[in-house]
CHARMM-style PDB file with segment names, atoms N, HN, CA, C and O in Angstrom:
ATOM      1  N   MET     1     138.986 251.226 110.643  1.00  0.00      PROA
ATOM      2  CA  MET     1     138.343 250.150 111.396  1.00  0.00      PROA
ATOM      3  C   MET     1     136.913 250.530 111.764  1.00  0.00      PROA
ATOM      4  O   MET     1     135.995 249.726 111.603  1.00  0.00      PROA
ATOM      5  N   ILE     2     136.720 251.745 112.255  1.00  0.00      PROA
ATOM      6  HN  ILE     2     137.466 252.399 112.386  1.00  0.00      PROA
ATOM      7  CA  ILE     2     135.394 252.200 112.660  1.00  0.00      PROA
ATOM      8  C   ILE     2     134.470 252.311 111.453  1.00  0.00      PROA
ATOM      9  O   ILE     2     133.292 251.962 111.529  1.00  0.00      PROA
ATOM     10  N   ASP     3     135.014 252.801 110.331  1.00  0.00      PROA
ATOM     11  HN  ASP     3     135.971 253.085 110.269  1.00  0.00      PROA
ATOM     12  CA  ASP     3     134.196 252.927 109.124  1.00  0.00      PROA
ATOM     13  C   ASP     3     133.747 251.570 108.621  1.00  0.00      PROA
ATOM     14  O   ASP     3     132.614 251.424 108.163  1.00  0.00      PROA
ATOM     15  N   LYS     4     134.607 250.586 108.699  1.00  0.00      PROA
ATOM     16  HN  LYS     4     135.528 250.705 109.071  1.00  0.00      PROA
ATOM     17  CA  LYS     4     134.254 249.229 108.261  1.00  0.00      PROA
ATOM     18  C   LYS     4     133.155 248.649 109.154  1.00  0.00      PROA
ATOM     19  O   LYS     4     132.214 248.025 108.663  1.00  0.00      PROA
ATOM     20  N   LEU     5     133.279 248.854 110.454  1.00  0.00      PROA
ATOM     21  HN  LEU     5     134.043 249.361 110.853  1.00  0.00      PROA
ATOM     22  CA  LEU     5     132.268 248.389 111.401  1.00  0.00      PROA
ATOM     23  C   LEU     5     130.940 249.105 111.177  1.00  0.00      PROA
ATOM     24  O   LEU     5     129.874 248.494 111.261  1.00  0.00      PROA
ATOM     25  N   LYS     6     131.011 250.399 110.894  1.00  0.00      PROA
ATOM     26  HN  LYS     6     131.876 250.896 110.826  1.00  0.00      PROA
ATOM     27  CA  LYS     6     129.803 251.195 110.620  1.00  0.00      PROA
ATOM     28  C   LYS     6     129.076 250.657 109.382  1.00  0.00      PROA
ATOM     29  O   LYS     6     127.851 250.539 109.380  1.00  0.00      PROA
ATOM     30  N   LYS     7     129.829 250.336 108.340  1.00  0.00      PROA
ATOM     31  HN  LYS     7     130.825 250.432 108.342  1.00  0.00      PROA
ATOM     32  CA  LYS     7     129.239 249.794 107.121  1.00  0.00      PROA
ATOM     33  C   LYS     7     128.599 248.425 107.364  1.00  0.00      PROA
ATOM     34  O   LYS     7     127.513 248.140 106.860  1.00  0.00      PROA
ATOM     35  N   ILE     8     129.272 247.600 108.128  1.00  0.00      PROA
ATOM     36  HN  ILE     8     130.155 247.832 108.538  1.00  0.00      PROA
ATOM     37  CA  ILE     8     128.730 246.270 108.437  1.00  0.00      PROA
ATOM     38  C   ILE     8     127.433 246.389 109.223  1.00  0.00      PROA
ATOM     39  O   ILE     8     126.465 245.686 108.934  1.00  0.00      PROA
ATOM     40  N   MET     9     127.406 247.270 110.209  1.00  0.00      PROA
ATOM     41  HN  MET     9     128.192 247.841 110.444  1.00  0.00      PROA
ATOM     42  CA  MET     9     126.198 247.449 111.024  1.00  0.00      PROA
ATOM     43  C   MET     9     125.044 248.015 110.199  1.00  0.00      PROA
ATOM     44  O   MET     9     123.892 247.638 110.413  1.00  0.00      PROA
ATOM     45  N   MET    10     125.336 248.909 109.267  1.00  0.00      PROA
ATOM     46  HN  MET    10     126.272 249.215 109.093  1.00  0.00      PROA
ATOM     47  CA  MET    10     124.289 249.466 108.412  1.00  0.00      PROA
ATOM     48  C   MET    10     123.688 248.388 107.511  1.00  0.00      PROA
ATOM     49  O   MET    10     122.470 248.331 107.342  1.00  0.00      PROA
ATOM     50  N   VAL    11     124.528 247.542 106.938  1.00  0.00      PROA
ATOM     51  HN  VAL    11     125.518 247.589 107.075  1.00  0.00      PROA
ATOM     52  CA  VAL    11     124.044 246.482 106.056  1.00  0.00      PROA
ATOM     53  C   VAL    11     123.240 245.456 106.846  1.00  0.00      PROA
ATOM     54  O   VAL    11     122.200 244.993 106.378  1.00  0.00      PROA
ATOM     55  N   VAL    12     123.706 245.100 108.029  1.00  0.00      PROA
ATOM     56  HN  VAL    12     124.551 245.476 108.409  1.00  0.00      PROA
ATOM     57  CA  VAL    12     122.982 244.141 108.866  1.00  0.00      PROA
ATOM     58  C   VAL    12     121.630 244.721 109.289  1.00  0.00      PROA
ATOM     59  O   VAL    12     120.624 244.010 109.292  1.00  0.00      PROA
ATOM     60  N   SER    13     121.603 245.984 109.640  1.00  0.00      PROA
ATOM     61  HN  SER    13     122.419 246.561 109.638  1.00  0.00      PROA
ATOM     62  CA  SER    13     120.339 246.630 110.017  1.00  0.00      PROA
ATOM     63  C   SER    13     119.364 246.649 108.846  1.00  0.00      PROA
ATOM     64  O   SER    13     118.174 246.385 109.018  1.00  0.00      PROA
ATOM     65  N   MET    14     119.870 246.960 107.655  1.00  0.00      PROA
ATOM     66  HN  MET    14     120.837 247.174 107.514  1.00  0.00      PROA
ATOM     67  CA  MET    14     119.007 246.964 106.481  1.00  0.00      PROA
ATOM     68  C   MET    14     118.479 245.561 106.193  1.00  0.00      PROA
ATOM     69  O   MET    14     117.322 245.397 105.805  1.00  0.00      PROA
ATOM     70  N   LEU    15     119.314 244.565 106.380  1.00  0.00      PROA
ATOM     71  HN  LEU    15     120.254 244.698 106.695  1.00  0.00      PROA
ATOM     72  CA  LEU    15     118.891 243.180 106.166  1.00  0.00      PROA
ATOM     73  C   LEU    15     117.750 242.809 107.109  1.00  0.00      PROA
ATOM     74  O   LEU    15     116.785 242.171 106.688  1.00  0.00      PROA
ATOM     75  N   PHE    16     117.848 243.197 108.370  1.00  0.00      PROA
ATOM     76  HN  PHE    16     118.632 243.715 108.712  1.00  0.00      PROA
ATOM     77  CA  PHE    16     116.786 242.884 109.327  1.00  0.00      PROA
ATOM     78  C   PHE    16     115.491 243.628 109.015  1.00  0.00      PROA
ATOM     79  O   PHE    16     114.404 243.082 109.207  1.00  0.00      PROA
ATOM     80  N   VAL    17     115.594 244.852 108.542  1.00  0.00      PROA
ATOM     81  HN  VAL    17     116.477 245.295 108.385  1.00  0.00      PROA
ATOM     82  CA  VAL    17     114.395 245.598 108.166  1.00  0.00      PROA
ATOM     83  C   VAL    17     113.712 244.941 106.968  1.00  0.00      PROA
ATOM     84  O   VAL    17     112.485 244.858 106.921  1.00  0.00      PROA
ATOM     85  N   VAL    18     114.499 244.479 106.008  1.00  0.00      PROA
ATOM     86  HN  VAL    18     115.496 244.547 106.046  1.00  0.00      PROA
ATOM     87  CA  VAL    18     113.935 243.788 104.840  1.00  0.00      PROA
ATOM     88  C   VAL    18     113.302 242.471 105.260  1.00  0.00      PROA
ATOM     89  O   VAL    18     112.248 242.104 104.740  1.00  0.00      PROA
ATOM     90  N   ILE    19     113.917 241.761 106.181  1.00  0.00      PROA
ATOM     91  HN  ILE    19     114.772 242.060 106.603  1.00  0.00      PROA
ATOM     92  CA  ILE    19     113.337 240.508 106.680  1.00  0.00      PROA
ATOM     93  C   ILE    19     111.996 240.777 107.372  1.00  0.00      PROA
ATOM     94  O   ILE    19     111.048 240.012 107.196  1.00  0.00      PROA
ATOM     95  N   CYS    20     111.913 241.836 108.143  1.00  0.00      PROA
ATOM     96  HN  CYS    20     112.683 242.457 108.287  1.00  0.00      PROA
ATOM     97  CA  CYS    20     110.646 242.192 108.793  1.00  0.00      PROA
ATOM     98  C   CYS    20     109.586 242.577 107.772  1.00  0.00      PROA
ATOM     99  O   CYS    20     108.412 242.250 107.944  1.00  0.00      PROA
ATOM    100  N   PHE    21     109.988 243.266 106.714  1.00  0.00      PROA
ATOM    101  HN  PHE    21     110.941 243.532 106.574  1.00  0.00      PROA
ATOM    102  CA  PHE    21     109.058 243.609 105.632  1.00  0.00      PROA
ATOM    103  C   PHE    21     108.509 242.343 104.980  1.00  0.00      PROA
ATOM    104  O   PHE    21     107.302 242.224 104.768  1.00  0.00      PROA
ATOM    105  N   ILE    22     109.382 241.408 104.666  1.00  0.00      PROA
ATOM    106  HN  ILE    22     110.363 241.505 104.839  1.00  0.00      PROA
ATOM    107  CA  ILE    22     108.950 240.155 104.040  1.00  0.00      PROA
ATOM    108  C   ILE    22     108.057 239.358 104.982  1.00  0.00      PROA
ATOM    109  O   ILE    22     107.057 238.784 104.551  1.00  0.00      PROA
ATOM    110  N   ALA    23     108.407 239.319 106.261  1.00  0.00      PROA
ATOM    111  HN  ALA    23     109.220 239.785 106.611  1.00  0.00      PROA
ATOM    112  CA  ALA    23     107.588 238.590 107.239  1.00  0.00      PROA
ATOM    113  C   ALA    23     106.191 239.206 107.360  1.00  0.00      PROA
ATOM    114  O   ALA    23     105.208 238.480 107.511  1.00  0.00      PROA
ATOM    115  N   SER    24     106.099 240.506 107.296  1.00  0.00      PROA
ATOM    116  HN  SER    24     106.897 241.096 107.173  1.00  0.00      PROA
ATOM    117  CA  SER    24     104.787 241.171 107.367  1.00  0.00      PROA
ATOM    118  C   SER    24     103.928 240.821 106.161  1.00  0.00      PROA
ATOM    119  O   SER    24     102.734 240.558 106.301  1.00  0.00      PROA
ATOM    120  N   ILE    25     104.530 240.816 104.983  1.00  0.00      PROA
ATOM    121  HN  ILE    25     105.500 241.030 104.869  1.00  0.00      PROA
ATOM    122  CA  ILE    25     103.793 240.444 103.769  1.00  0.00      PROA
ATOM    123  C   ILE    25     103.334 238.992 103.850  1.00  0.00      PROA
ATOM    124  O   ILE    25     102.185 238.685 103.530  1.00  0.00      PROA
ATOM    125  N   VAL    26     104.213 238.109 104.271  1.00  0.00      PROA
ATOM    126  HN  VAL    26     105.146 238.358 104.531  1.00  0.00      PROA
ATOM    127  CA  VAL    26     103.865 236.689 104.374  1.00  0.00      PROA
ATOM    128  C   VAL    26     102.729 236.485 105.369  1.00  0.00      PROA
ATOM    129  O   VAL    26     101.791 235.737 105.091  1.00  0.00      PROA
ATOM    130  N   MET    27     102.800 237.138 106.517  1.00  0.00      PROA
ATOM    131  HN  MET    27     103.562 237.746 106.743  1.00  0.00      PROA
ATOM    132  CA  MET    27     101.732 236.993 107.512  1.00  0.00      PROA
ATOM    133  C   MET    27     100.407 237.529 106.991  1.00  0.00      PROA
ATOM    134  O   MET    27      99.359 236.941 107.258  1.00  0.00      PROA
ATOM    135  N   ALA    28     100.434 238.635 106.253  1.00  0.00      PROA
ATOM    136  HN  ALA    28     101.286 239.113 106.036  1.00  0.00      PROA
ATOM    137  CA  ALA    28      99.194 239.184 105.696  1.00  0.00      PROA
ATOM    138  C   ALA    28      98.601 238.244 104.661  1.00  0.00      PROA
ATOM    139  O   ALA    28      97.379 238.158 104.534  1.00  0.00      PROA
ATOM    140  N   LEU    29      99.443 237.538 103.921  1.00  0.00      PROA
ATOM    141  HN  LEU    29     100.436 237.608 104.024  1.00  0.00      PROA
ATOM    142  CA  LEU    29      98.947 236.632 102.893  1.00  0.00      PROA
ATOM    143  C   LEU    29      98.495 235.285 103.462  1.00  0.00      PROA
ATOM    144  O   LEU    29      97.620 234.632 102.893  1.00  0.00      PROA
ATOM    145  N   ILE    30      99.087 234.874 104.574  1.00  0.00      PROA
ATOM    146  HN  ILE    30      99.798 235.404 105.036  1.00  0.00      PROA
ATOM    147  CA  ILE    30      98.745 233.575 105.169  1.00  0.00      PROA
ATOM    148  C   ILE    30      97.421 233.641 105.921  1.00  0.00      PROA
ATOM    149  O   ILE    30      96.651 232.680 105.897  1.00  0.00      PROA
ATOM    150  N   LEU    31      97.149 234.743 106.579  1.00  0.00      PROA
ATOM    151  HN  LEU    31      97.774 235.523 106.599  1.00  0.00      PROA
ATOM    152  CA  LEU    31      95.948 234.841 107.397  1.00  0.00      PROA
ATOM    153  C   LEU    31      94.686 234.722 106.543  1.00  0.00      PROA
ATOM    154  O   LEU    31      94.680 235.138 105.385  1.00  0.00      PROA
ATOM    155  N   PRO    32      93.624 234.160 107.105  1.00  0.00      PROA
ATOM    156  CA  PRO    32      92.376 234.075 106.360  1.00  0.00      PROA
ATOM    157  C   PRO    32      91.822 235.457 106.033  1.00  0.00      PROA
ATOM    158  O   PRO    32      92.139 236.437 106.707  1.00  0.00      PROA
ATOM    159  N   GLU    33      91.002 235.526 105.005  1.00  0.00      PROA
ATOM    160  HN  GLU    33      90.745 234.730 104.458  1.00  0.00      PROA
ATOM    161  CA  GLU    33      90.528 236.815 104.500  1.00  0.00      PROA
ATOM    162  C   GLU    33      89.697 237.596 105.512  1.00  0.00      PROA
ATOM    163  O   GLU    33      89.749 238.825 105.516  1.00  0.00      PROA
ATOM    164  N   GLY    34      88.945 236.934 106.356  1.00  0.00      PROA
ATOM    165  HN  GLY    34      88.903 235.935 106.353  1.00  0.00      PROA
ATOM    166  CA  GLY    34      88.086 237.629 107.310  1.00  0.00      PROA
ATOM    167  C   GLY    34      88.785 238.056 108.590  1.00  0.00      PROA
ATOM    168  O   GLY    34      88.184 238.732 109.425  1.00  0.00      PROA
ATOM    169  N   ASP    35      90.036 237.676 108.755  1.00  0.00      PROA
ATOM    170  HN  ASP    35      90.524 237.127 108.076  1.00  0.00      PROA
ATOM    171  CA  ASP    35      90.759 237.979 109.992  1.00  0.00      PROA
ATOM    172  C   ASP    35      91.038 239.480 110.098  1.00  0.00      PROA
ATOM    173  O   ASP    35      91.428 240.121 109.122  1.00  0.00      PROA
ATOM    174  N   ALA    36      90.835 240.023 111.284  1.00  0.00      PROA
ATOM    175  HN  ALA    36      90.519 239.503 112.077  1.00  0.00      PROA
ATOM    176  CA  ALA    36      91.012 241.462 111.507  1.00  0.00      PROA
ATOM    177  C   ALA    36      92.483 241.861 111.504  1.00  0.00      PROA
ATOM    178  O   ALA    36      92.794 243.036 111.310  1.00  0.00      PROA
ATOM    179  N   ASN    37      93.388 240.924 111.713  1.00  0.00      PROA
ATOM    180  HN  ASN    37      93.135 239.969 111.870  1.00  0.00      PROA
ATOM    181  CA  ASN    37      94.813 241.238 111.778  1.00  0.00      PROA
ATOM    182  C   ASN    37      95.460 241.428 110.409  1.00  0.00      PROA
ATOM    183  O   ASN    37      96.605 241.872 110.330  1.00  0.00      PROA
ATOM    184  N   VAL    38      94.753 241.101 109.338  1.00  0.00      PROA
ATOM    185  HN  VAL    38      93.822 240.740 109.403  1.00  0.00      PROA
ATOM    186  CA  VAL    38      95.330 241.239 108.002  1.00  0.00      PROA
ATOM    187  C   VAL    38      95.724 242.684 107.739  1.00  0.00      PROA
ATOM    188  O   VAL    38      96.816 242.942 107.232  1.00  0.00      PROA
ATOM    189  N   TYR    39      94.856 243.627 108.075  1.00  0.00      PROA
ATOM    190  HN  TYR    39      93.969 243.417 108.487  1.00  0.00      PROA
ATOM    191  CA  TYR    39      95.151 245.033 107.824  1.00  0.00      PROA
ATOM    192  C   TYR    39      96.289 245.541 108.700  1.00  0.00      PROA
ATOM    193  O   TYR    39      97.027 246.443 108.304  1.00  0.00      PROA
ATOM    194  N   THR    40      96.430 244.973 109.871  1.00  0.00      PROA
ATOM    195  HN  THR    40      95.831 244.240 110.193  1.00  0.00      PROA
ATOM    196  CA  THR    40      97.550 245.341 110.744  1.00  0.00      PROA
ATOM    197  C   THR    40      98.871 244.946 110.093  1.00  0.00      PROA
ATOM    198  O   THR    40      99.830 245.718 110.108  1.00  0.00      PROA
ATOM    199  N   PHE    41      98.921 243.745 109.524  1.00  0.00      PROA
ATOM    200  HN  PHE    41      98.142 243.118 109.513  1.00  0.00      PROA
ATOM    201  CA  PHE    41     100.153 243.305 108.879  1.00  0.00      PROA
ATOM    202  C   PHE    41     100.421 244.069 107.591  1.00  0.00      PROA
ATOM    203  O   PHE    41     101.579 244.293 107.239  1.00  0.00      PROA
ATOM    204  N   TYR    42      99.367 244.476 106.877  1.00  0.00      PROA
ATOM    205  HN  TYR    42      98.426 244.294 107.162  1.00  0.00      PROA
ATOM    206  CA  TYR    42      99.575 245.337 105.710  1.00  0.00      PROA
ATOM    207  C   TYR    42     100.140 246.689 106.140  1.00  0.00      PROA
ATOM    208  O   TYR    42     101.001 247.252 105.463  1.00  0.00      PROA
ATOM    209  N   PHE    43      99.655 247.204 107.260  1.00  0.00      PROA
ATOM    210  HN  PHE    43      98.956 246.747 107.809  1.00  0.00      PROA
ATOM    211  CA  PHE    43     100.180 248.462 107.793  1.00  0.00      PROA
ATOM    212  C   PHE    43     101.646 248.304 108.182  1.00  0.00      PROA
ATOM    213  O   PHE    43     102.470 249.165 107.873  1.00  0.00      PROA
ATOM    214  N   PHE    44     101.972 247.198 108.865  1.00  0.00      PROA
ATOM    215  HN  PHE    44     101.302 246.499 109.116  1.00  0.00      PROA
ATOM    216  CA  PHE    44     103.368 246.933 109.225  1.00  0.00      PROA
ATOM    217  C   PHE    44     104.233 246.814 107.981  1.00  0.00      PROA
ATOM    218  O   PHE    44     105.363 247.303 107.963  1.00  0.00      PROA
ATOM    219  N   ALA    45     103.713 246.166 106.936  1.00  0.00      PROA
ATOM    220  HN  ALA    45     102.796 245.769 106.951  1.00  0.00      PROA
ATOM    221  CA  ALA    45     104.467 246.023 105.694  1.00  0.00      PROA
ATOM    222  C   ALA    45     104.745 247.386 105.075  1.00  0.00      PROA
ATOM    223  O   ALA    45     105.833 247.621 104.549  1.00  0.00      PROA
ATOM    224  N   LEU    46     103.777 248.271 105.136  1.00  0.00      PROA
ATOM    225  HN  LEU    46     102.893 248.080 105.563  1.00  0.00      PROA
ATOM    226  CA  LEU    46     103.966 249.619 104.612  1.00  0.00      PROA
ATOM    227  C   LEU    46     105.055 250.358 105.397  1.00  0.00      PROA
ATOM    228  O   LEU    46     105.913 251.020 104.812  1.00  0.00      PROA
ATOM    229  N   ILE    47     105.011 250.239 106.709  1.00  0.00      PROA
ATOM    230  HN  ILE    47     104.315 249.702 107.185  1.00  0.00      PROA
ATOM    231  CA  ILE    47     106.016 250.879 107.561  1.00  0.00      PROA
ATOM    232  C   ILE    47     107.403 250.306 107.271  1.00  0.00      PROA
ATOM    233  O   ILE    47     108.367 251.057 107.125  1.00  0.00      PROA
ATOM    234  N   PHE    48     107.506 248.979 107.187  1.00  0.00      PROA
ATOM    235  HN  PHE    48     106.723 248.368 107.305  1.00  0.00      PROA
ATOM    236  CA  PHE    48     108.803 248.360 106.930  1.00  0.00      PROA
ATOM    237  C   PHE    48     109.296 248.620 105.516  1.00  0.00      PROA
ATOM    238  O   PHE    48     110.505 248.675 105.291  1.00  0.00      PROA
ATOM    239  N   PHE    49     108.387 248.783 104.554  1.00  0.00      PROA
ATOM    240  HN  PHE    49     107.405 248.738 104.737  1.00  0.00      PROA
ATOM    241  CA  PHE    49     108.805 249.149 103.208  1.00  0.00      PROA
ATOM    242  C   PHE    49     109.440 250.541 103.209  1.00  0.00      PROA
ATOM    243  O   PHE    49     110.491 250.755 102.605  1.00  0.00      PROA
ATOM    244  N   ALA    50     108.788 251.481 103.893  1.00  0.00      PROA
ATOM    245  HN  ALA    50     107.933 251.307 104.383  1.00  0.00      PROA
ATOM    246  CA  ALA    50     109.344 252.831 103.992  1.00  0.00      PROA
ATOM    247  C   ALA    50     110.696 252.801 104.709  1.00  0.00      PROA
ATOM    248  O   ALA    50     111.629 253.498 104.311  1.00  0.00      PROA
ATOM    249  N   ALA    51     110.797 251.998 105.758  1.00  0.00      PROA
ATOM    250  HN  ALA    51     110.039 251.431 106.081  1.00  0.00      PROA
ATOM    251  CA  ALA    51     112.065 251.882 106.488  1.00  0.00      PROA
ATOM    252  C   ALA    51     113.142 251.245 105.611  1.00  0.00      PROA
ATOM    253  O   ALA    51     114.313 251.614 105.705  1.00  0.00      PROA
ATOM    254  N   SER    52     112.758 250.294 104.762  1.00  0.00      PROA
ATOM    255  HN  SER    52     111.807 249.994 104.685  1.00  0.00      PROA
ATOM    256  CA  SER    52     113.719 249.662 103.858  1.00  0.00      PROA
ATOM    257  C   SER    52     114.262 250.660 102.851  1.00  0.00      PROA
ATOM    258  O   SER    52     115.463 250.684 102.579  1.00  0.00      PROA
ATOM    259  N   VAL    53     113.383 251.481 102.299  1.00  0.00      PROA
ATOM    260  HN  VAL    53     112.408 251.461 102.519  1.00  0.00      PROA
ATOM    261  CA  VAL    53     113.824 252.497 101.348  1.00  0.00      PROA
ATOM    262  C   VAL    53     114.760 253.489 102.040  1.00  0.00      PROA
ATOM    263  O   VAL    53     115.799 253.860 101.495  1.00  0.00      PROA
ATOM    264  N   TRP    54     114.386 253.908 103.228  1.00  0.00      PROA
ATOM    265  HN  TRP    54     113.542 253.607 103.671  1.00  0.00      PROA
ATOM    266  CA  TRP    54     115.202 254.850 103.995  1.00  0.00      PROA
ATOM    267  C   TRP    54     116.575 254.256 104.308  1.00  0.00      PROA
ATOM    268  O   TRP    54     117.598 254.920 104.149  1.00  0.00      PROA
ATOM    269  N   MET    55     116.586 253.002 104.753  1.00  0.00      PROA
ATOM    270  HN  MET    55     115.754 252.462 104.882  1.00  0.00      PROA
ATOM    271  CA  MET    55     117.857 252.351 105.079  1.00  0.00      PROA
ATOM    272  C   MET    55     118.707 252.157 103.834  1.00  0.00      PROA
ATOM    273  O   MET    55     119.927 252.313 103.891  1.00  0.00      PROA
ATOM    274  N   ALA    56     118.085 251.819 102.712  1.00  0.00      PROA
ATOM    275  HN  ALA    56     117.094 251.692 102.665  1.00  0.00      PROA
ATOM    276  CA  ALA    56     118.843 251.638 101.471  1.00  0.00      PROA
ATOM    277  C   ALA    56     119.513 252.939 101.058  1.00  0.00      PROA
ATOM    278  O   ALA    56     120.664 252.932 100.621  1.00  0.00      PROA
ATOM    279  N   MET    57     118.806 254.053 101.191  1.00  0.00      PROA
ATOM    280  HN  MET    57     117.871 254.059 101.545  1.00  0.00      PROA
ATOM    281  CA  MET    57     119.408 255.346 100.868  1.00  0.00      PROA
ATOM    282  C   MET    57     120.570 255.662 101.811  1.00  0.00      PROA
ATOM    283  O   MET    57     121.597 256.184 101.378  1.00  0.00      PROA
ATOM    284  N   ASN    58     120.412 255.348 103.092  1.00  0.00      PROA
ATOM    285  HN  ASN    58     119.578 254.924 103.444  1.00  0.00      PROA
ATOM    286  CA  ASN    58     121.484 255.590 104.060  1.00  0.00      PROA
ATOM    287  C   ASN    58     122.700 254.710 103.782  1.00  0.00      PROA
ATOM    288  O   ASN    58     123.836 255.179 103.852  1.00  0.00      PROA
ATOM    289  N   VAL    59     122.466 253.439 103.469  1.00  0.00      PROA
ATOM    290  HN  VAL    59     121.543 253.058 103.413  1.00  0.00      PROA
ATOM    291  CA  VAL    59     123.574 252.536 103.162  1.00  0.00      PROA
ATOM    292  C   VAL    59     124.292 253.006 101.900  1.00  0.00      PROA
ATOM    293  O   VAL    59     125.522 252.999 101.840  1.00  0.00      PROA
ATOM    294  N   TYR    60     123.530 253.410 100.905  1.00  0.00      PROA
ATOM    295  HN  TYR    60     122.531 253.416 100.953  1.00  0.00      PROA
ATOM    296  CA  TYR    60     124.125 253.932  99.672  1.00  0.00      PROA
ATOM    297  C   TYR    60     124.993 255.152  99.961  1.00  0.00      PROA
ATOM    298  O   TYR    60     126.101 255.263  99.437  1.00  0.00      PROA
ATOM    299  N   ASN    61     124.499 256.064 100.789  1.00  0.00      PROA
ATOM    300  HN  ASN    61     123.599 255.974 101.215  1.00  0.00      PROA
ATOM    301  CA  ASN    61     125.268 257.265 101.137  1.00  0.00      PROA
ATOM    302  C   ASN    61     126.521 256.935 101.941  1.00  0.00      PROA
ATOM    303  O   ASN    61     127.562 257.562 101.748  1.00  0.00      PROA
ATOM    304  N   VAL    62     126.430 255.956 102.840  1.00  0.00      PROA
ATOM    305  HN  VAL    62     125.584 255.447 102.996  1.00  0.00      PROA
ATOM    306  CA  VAL    62     127.592 255.576 103.649  1.00  0.00      PROA
ATOM    307  C   VAL    62     128.682 254.969 102.762  1.00  0.00      PROA
ATOM    308  O   VAL    62     129.862 255.269 102.938  1.00  0.00      PROA
ATOM    309  N   PHE    63     128.291 254.120 101.813  1.00  0.00      PROA
ATOM    310  HN  PHE    63     127.331 253.876 101.670  1.00  0.00      PROA
ATOM    311  CA  PHE    63     129.275 253.502 100.941  1.00  0.00      PROA
ATOM    312  C   PHE    63     129.871 254.492  99.933  1.00  0.00      PROA
ATOM    313  O   PHE    63     131.025 254.349  99.530  1.00  0.00      PROA
ATOM    314  N   ASN    64     129.094 255.479  99.534  1.00  0.00      PROA
ATOM    315  HN  ASN    64     128.156 255.595  99.862  1.00  0.00      PROA
ATOM    316  CA  ASN    64     129.612 256.461  98.587  1.00  0.00      PROA
ATOM    317  C   ASN    64     130.362 257.608  99.255  1.00  0.00      PROA
ATOM    318  O   ASN    64     131.076 258.343  98.572  1.00  0.00      PROA
ATOM    319  N   SER    65     130.225 257.782 100.551  1.00  0.00      PROA
ATOM    320  HN  SER    65     129.645 257.185 101.106  1.00  0.00      PROA
ATOM    321  CA  SER    65     130.915 258.880 101.241  1.00  0.00      PROA
ATOM    322  C   SER    65     132.421 258.643 101.300  1.00  0.00      PROA
ATOM    323  O   SER    65     133.188 259.602 101.376  1.00  0.00      PROA
ATOM    324  N   GLY    66     132.856 257.393 101.267  1.00  0.00      PROA
ATOM    325  HN  GLY    66     132.232 256.613 101.206  1.00  0.00      PROA
ATOM    326  CA  GLY    66     134.278 257.075 101.316  1.00  0.00      PROA
ATOM    327  C   GLY    66     134.987 257.259  99.995  1.00  0.00      PROA
ATOM    328  O   GLY    66     136.217 257.296  99.957  1.00  0.00      PROA
ATOM    329  N   LYS    67     134.238 257.376  98.904  1.00  0.00      PROA
ATOM    330  HN  LYS    67     133.239 257.347  98.935  1.00  0.00      PROA
ATOM    331  CA  LYS    67     134.852 257.488  97.572  1.00  0.00      PROA
ATOM    332  C   LYS    67     135.282 258.916  97.250  1.00  0.00      PROA
ATOM    333  O   LYS    67     136.081 259.130  96.338  1.00  0.00      PROA
ATOM    334  N   LYS    68     134.760 259.895  97.990  1.00  0.00      PROA
ATOM    335  HN  LYS    68     134.111 259.721  98.730  1.00  0.00      PROA
ATOM    336  CA  LYS    68     135.077 261.293  97.676  1.00  0.00      PROA
ATOM    337  C   LYS    68     136.383 261.728  98.254  1.00  0.00      PROA
ATOM    338  OT1 LYS    68     136.784 262.878  98.075  1.00  0.00      PROA
TER     339      LYS     68
END
């Protein structure tokens, strides 16, 4: 039961991180070119991309740990 809940929470967390990554990219693309906040959203996108990769590796490890 706990392992199933752990897997669900990991997938939901990864989903939210990916949503934040997509939102950062969209905001950077929507803003006008001269706006100072564009680089902030690109920075956020970079951070969320790294977090997405990290979460994907963790989710992969959690799902594969039960097979051994």
